[in-house]
Amino acid sequence: MVYNWLINTHNYLYPYICSLCGSTSDLQIDLCKDCLDDLVCDNSACIRCGLPLTGQSGQSFCGQCLRKPPQYHGTFAAFTYSTPLTGLITQLKFNGKIQLARVLAEAWLQRFAHAGIPLPDAILPVPLHRRRIWSRGYNQALEIARPIARHFNLPLLSGYVLRTRHTAAQSTLLSRQRKANVRGCFKIARRLPFQRIAIVDDVVTTGSTVQELARMLVSEGVREIYVWCIARAMSRQD
Ligand SMILES: [Zn+2]
Ligand SMILES: [Zn+2]
């Protein structure tokens, strides 16, 4: 009762404002219900890589994953990487809007709640090279992973894996260049005492970065690896 009163008073004094349309939101996040409902998602994607399934209905894996599966075992993308979400992610990564990390994480949690996916033992945000953290001010994957780890009361693995090579931004490269760009760019800094790990990233495009990270986790003895991302590009070529 008192708690509700406190929340109502807080919301009256500091209303949640939708980051997309500017109207007040009663979802307890800076995104209104209409705009959240407008974000596109793909409920029939490949369970393993998160790309759209094009064949008959009823299948769970795409042809590529059946022929040559990636090192990770499943992907949960809350949304497809399309407008208006692309704008929010650009603001988060390139315009210093760190507060959008929590908004996106909350939106991700709302979608995840209905997905029926088992939880891992720990959460590992995709590490950034220290030079990129220095220029951006933060690692957006870590900022997204924070509220998710807190929500599930799971360990957040920060500082366990380092990005030791300052690579070109993946977004500037073609699909085939991305794989070479990230090859060998991660290093284990501390032993990972967990068997099932979810890698968290903002956007998965070709999957090269999470594949490289998963490859290293497998070599460290991690048994199950999941990719949790806010958005998945709907083609490997994007
Ligand atoms: Zn809105
Ligand atoms: Zn697949």
Short mmCIF file of C-alpha atoms and ligand atoms in Angstrom, two decimals:
data_model
loop_
_atom_site.label_atom_id
_atom_site.label_comp_id
_atom_site.label_asym_id
_atom_site.label_seq_id
_atom_site.Cartn_x
_atom_site.Cartn_y
_atom_site.Cartn_z
CA MET A 1 0.00 0.00 0.00
CA VAL A 2 2.64 2.48 1.16
CA TYR A 3 4.90 1.08 -1.54
CA ASN A 4 2.24 1.74 -4.24
CA TRP A 5 1.73 5.22 -2.90
CA LEU A 6 5.47 5.87 -3.10
CA ILE A 7 5.62 4.58 -6.68
CA ASN A 8 2.63 6.72 -7.71
CA THR A 9 4.15 9.81 -6.11
CA HIS A 10 7.50 9.11 -7.76
CA ASN A 11 5.84 8.62 -11.16
CA TYR A 12 3.91 11.86 -10.71
CA LEU A 13 7.04 13.84 -9.84
CA TYR A 14 9.35 12.07 -12.32
CA PRO A 15 7.18 10.54 -15.04
CA TYR A 16 8.62 7.96 -17.41
CA ILE A 17 8.92 9.55 -20.84
CA CYS A 18 8.87 7.39 -23.98
CA SER A 19 12.24 7.59 -25.77
CA LEU A 20 10.49 7.20 -29.13
CA CYS A 21 7.35 9.36 -29.04
CA GLY A 22 7.84 11.59 -25.98
CA SER A 23 4.54 10.70 -24.30
CA THR A 24 4.42 9.62 -20.64
CA SER A 25 4.64 5.89 -20.02
CA ASP A 26 3.07 3.83 -17.23
CA LEU A 27 5.33 0.82 -17.96
CA GLN A 28 7.96 2.01 -15.42
CA ILE A 29 10.42 2.42 -18.31
CA ASP A 30 11.13 5.23 -20.77
CA LEU A 31 9.15 3.54 -23.52
CA CYS A 32 5.36 3.64 -23.86
CA LYS A 33 3.17 0.59 -24.44
CA ASP A 34 2.24 1.59 -28.01
CA CYS A 35 5.88 2.07 -29.04
CA LEU A 36 6.95 -1.15 -27.31
CA ASP A 37 4.20 -3.01 -29.20
CA ASP A 38 5.43 -1.41 -32.44
CA LEU A 39 8.91 -2.93 -32.12
CA VAL A 40 9.16 -5.78 -34.58
CA CYS A 41 9.98 -9.30 -33.42
CA ASP A 42 10.33 -12.64 -35.20
CA ASN A 43 8.62 -15.39 -33.22
CA SER A 44 9.55 -18.13 -35.66
CA ALA A 45 13.31 -17.63 -35.94
CA CYS A 46 15.90 -20.44 -35.91
CA ILE A 47 16.37 -21.47 -32.28
CA ARG A 48 20.11 -21.70 -32.73
CA CYS A 49 21.16 -18.60 -34.71
CA GLY A 50 18.04 -16.41 -34.53
CA LEU A 51 17.72 -15.92 -38.28
CA PRO A 52 14.32 -16.22 -39.97
CA LEU A 53 13.19 -19.69 -40.99
CA THR A 54 12.16 -19.82 -44.61
CA GLY A 55 11.20 -23.49 -45.06
CA GLN A 56 8.09 -25.37 -43.89
CA SER A 57 6.50 -24.46 -40.60
CA GLY A 58 7.23 -26.66 -37.60
CA GLN A 59 11.00 -26.73 -37.99
CA SER A 60 13.28 -25.25 -35.31
CA PHE A 61 16.63 -24.87 -37.07
CA CYS A 62 17.68 -23.19 -40.29
CA GLY A 63 19.53 -25.11 -43.02
CA GLN A 64 22.83 -23.43 -42.18
CA CYS A 65 22.60 -24.51 -38.49
CA LEU A 66 21.70 -28.06 -39.52
CA ARG A 67 24.70 -28.27 -41.87
CA LYS A 68 27.27 -26.39 -39.80
CA PRO A 69 25.98 -25.27 -36.40
CA PRO A 70 27.63 -22.32 -34.65
CA GLN A 71 29.51 -22.79 -31.37
CA TYR A 72 26.61 -21.33 -29.40
CA HIS A 73 23.52 -23.40 -28.73
CA GLY A 74 20.70 -20.91 -28.91
CA THR A 75 19.84 -17.30 -29.63
CA PHE A 76 17.17 -15.18 -28.02
CA ALA A 77 16.69 -11.85 -29.80
CA ALA A 78 13.87 -9.78 -28.37
CA PHE A 79 13.44 -7.81 -31.60
CA THR A 80 14.51 -7.66 -35.20
CA TYR A 81 17.03 -4.96 -36.05
CA SER A 82 14.73 -2.54 -37.84
CA THR A 83 13.27 0.93 -37.33
CA PRO A 84 12.45 2.45 -34.90
CA LEU A 85 14.72 0.27 -32.73
CA THR A 86 17.77 1.03 -34.92
CA GLY A 87 17.46 4.67 -33.87
CA LEU A 88 17.49 3.80 -30.14
CA ILE A 89 20.55 1.60 -30.57
CA THR A 90 22.39 4.30 -32.52
CA GLN A 91 21.60 6.78 -29.73
CA LEU A 92 22.91 4.31 -27.14
CA LYS A 93 26.13 3.51 -29.00
CA PHE A 94 27.07 6.75 -30.69
CA ASN A 95 25.25 9.58 -28.92
CA GLY A 96 26.12 8.84 -25.30
CA LYS A 97 22.53 7.92 -24.29
CA ILE A 98 23.61 5.36 -21.68
CA GLN A 99 20.16 5.46 -20.02
CA LEU A 100 18.74 3.68 -23.09
CA ALA A 101 20.62 0.52 -22.04
CA ARG A 102 18.19 0.05 -19.14
CA VAL A 103 15.19 0.85 -21.34
CA LEU A 104 16.26 -1.77 -23.89
CA ALA A 105 17.07 -4.31 -21.16
CA GLU A 106 13.59 -3.83 -19.64
CA ALA A 107 11.98 -4.26 -23.07
CA TRP A 108 14.11 -7.39 -23.57
CA LEU A 109 12.97 -8.76 -20.17
CA GLN A 110 9.31 -8.24 -21.06
CA ARG A 111 9.76 -10.34 -24.21
CA PHE A 112 11.93 -12.95 -22.49
CA ALA A 113 9.31 -13.50 -19.78
CA HIS A 114 7.06 -15.21 -22.37
CA ALA A 115 9.77 -17.19 -24.15
CA GLY A 116 10.05 -20.14 -21.73
CA ILE A 117 13.83 -20.30 -22.06
CA PRO A 118 15.91 -21.87 -19.24
CA LEU A 119 18.34 -19.61 -17.39
CA PRO A 120 22.14 -19.98 -17.63
CA ASP A 121 24.58 -20.01 -14.67
CA ALA A 122 26.05 -16.62 -15.51
CA ILE A 123 25.88 -13.69 -17.92
CA LEU A 124 28.79 -12.46 -20.03
CA PRO A 125 28.45 -9.14 -21.86
CA VAL A 126 30.52 -9.00 -25.07
CA PRO A 127 33.69 -7.18 -24.02
CA LEU A 128 34.84 -4.02 -25.78
CA HIS A 129 38.47 -3.04 -26.23
CA ARG A 130 39.55 -0.51 -23.58
CA ARG A 131 40.18 2.11 -26.29
CA ARG A 132 36.58 1.88 -27.47
CA ILE A 133 35.31 2.05 -23.86
CA TRP A 134 37.47 5.13 -23.42
CA SER A 135 36.06 6.86 -26.51
CA ARG A 136 32.42 5.81 -25.87
CA GLY A 137 32.56 6.11 -22.09
CA TYR A 138 30.98 2.70 -21.44
CA ASN A 139 30.39 -0.75 -22.87
CA GLN A 140 26.76 -0.79 -24.01
CA ALA A 141 26.61 -4.61 -23.79
CA LEU A 142 27.66 -4.44 -20.12
CA GLU A 143 25.10 -1.70 -19.42
CA ILE A 144 22.36 -3.85 -21.02
CA ALA A 145 23.52 -6.97 -19.16
CA ARG A 146 23.52 -5.25 -15.73
CA PRO A 147 19.72 -4.97 -15.22
CA ILE A 148 19.21 -8.42 -16.78
CA ALA A 149 21.68 -10.07 -14.38
CA ARG A 150 20.12 -8.17 -11.45
CA HIS A 151 16.62 -9.24 -12.49
CA PHE A 152 17.55 -12.96 -12.48
CA ASN A 153 20.06 -12.65 -9.62
CA LEU A 154 22.76 -14.18 -11.85
CA PRO A 155 26.52 -13.48 -11.73
CA LEU A 156 27.60 -10.80 -14.20
CA LEU A 157 30.96 -11.75 -15.69
CA SER A 158 32.79 -8.48 -16.11
CA GLY A 159 36.58 -8.62 -16.38
CA TYR A 160 36.70 -12.38 -17.01
CA VAL A 161 37.21 -12.00 -20.77
CA LEU A 162 39.14 -9.17 -22.39
CA ARG A 163 39.13 -7.84 -25.90
CA THR A 164 42.83 -7.60 -26.54
CA ARG A 165 42.78 -6.33 -30.11
CA HIS A 166 41.32 -2.97 -31.11
CA THR A 167 39.46 -4.06 -34.23
CA ALA A 168 37.67 -1.99 -36.85
CA ALA A 169 33.97 -1.46 -35.98
CA GLN A 170 32.11 -4.50 -37.36
CA SER A 171 29.45 -2.19 -38.80
CA THR A 172 32.00 -0.79 -41.27
CA LEU A 173 32.86 -4.23 -42.71
CA LEU A 174 31.36 -6.68 -45.15
CA SER A 175 30.16 -10.05 -43.91
CA ARG A 176 33.27 -11.99 -44.99
CA GLN A 177 35.64 -9.37 -43.51
CA ARG A 178 33.95 -9.51 -40.11
CA LYS A 179 35.11 -13.03 -39.32
CA ALA A 180 38.77 -12.18 -39.98
CA ASN A 181 38.39 -8.91 -38.09
CA VAL A 182 37.46 -10.58 -34.78
CA ARG A 183 39.61 -13.74 -35.10
CA GLY A 184 41.66 -14.07 -31.89
CA CYS A 185 40.48 -10.73 -30.46
CA PHE A 186 39.34 -12.14 -27.06
CA LYS A 187 41.44 -13.44 -24.20
CA ILE A 188 40.49 -15.13 -20.92
CA ALA A 189 41.62 -13.02 -17.95
CA ARG A 190 40.15 -15.21 -15.18
CA ARG A 191 38.98 -18.81 -15.21
CA LEU A 192 35.23 -19.11 -15.78
CA PRO A 193 33.76 -21.40 -13.12
CA PHE A 194 30.45 -21.84 -15.01
CA GLN A 195 29.07 -24.47 -17.36
CA ARG A 196 26.23 -22.52 -18.95
CA ILE A 197 26.79 -18.96 -20.03
CA ALA A 198 24.61 -16.42 -21.84
CA ILE A 199 26.52 -13.91 -23.94
CA VAL A 200 24.76 -10.52 -24.00
CA ASP A 201 25.11 -8.05 -26.86
CA ASP A 202 23.08 -5.16 -28.23
CA VAL A 203 22.88 -6.28 -31.87
CA VAL A 204 23.89 -9.51 -33.57
CA THR A 205 24.43 -9.06 -37.29
CA THR A 206 26.55 -11.71 -39.00
CA GLY A 207 27.17 -13.46 -35.67
CA SER A 208 30.96 -13.34 -36.17
CA THR A 209 31.68 -11.66 -32.83
CA VAL A 210 29.52 -13.99 -30.71
CA GLN A 211 30.82 -16.98 -32.68
CA GLU A 212 34.43 -16.00 -31.90
CA LEU A 213 33.59 -15.45 -28.22
CA ALA A 214 31.70 -18.77 -28.05
CA ARG A 215 34.62 -20.57 -29.74
CA MET A 216 36.89 -19.36 -26.96
CA LEU A 217 34.39 -20.29 -24.22
CA VAL A 218 34.09 -23.82 -25.63
CA SER A 219 37.89 -24.15 -25.57
CA GLU A 220 37.71 -23.13 -21.88
CA GLY A 221 35.30 -25.99 -21.17
CA VAL A 222 32.00 -24.08 -21.11
CA ARG A 223 29.32 -26.62 -22.13
CA GLU A 224 26.31 -24.52 -23.08
CA ILE A 225 26.42 -21.07 -24.59
CA TYR A 226 23.44 -18.87 -25.37
CA VAL A 227 23.28 -15.57 -27.17
CA TRP A 228 20.92 -13.00 -25.72
CA CYS A 229 20.64 -9.83 -27.74
CA ILE A 230 18.28 -6.91 -27.99
CA ALA A 231 18.10 -7.18 -31.76
CA ARG A 232 19.04 -9.60 -34.52
CA ALA A 233 19.70 -8.46 -38.07
CA MET A 234 17.52 -10.57 -40.31
CA SER A 235 20.24 -11.55 -42.75
CA ARG A 236 23.87 -12.59 -42.44
CA GLN A 237 24.76 -10.02 -45.10
CA ASP A 238 23.53 -6.86 -43.29
ZN ZN B 1 6.01 5.98 -27.30
ZN ZN B 2 20.11 -21.13 -37.66
#
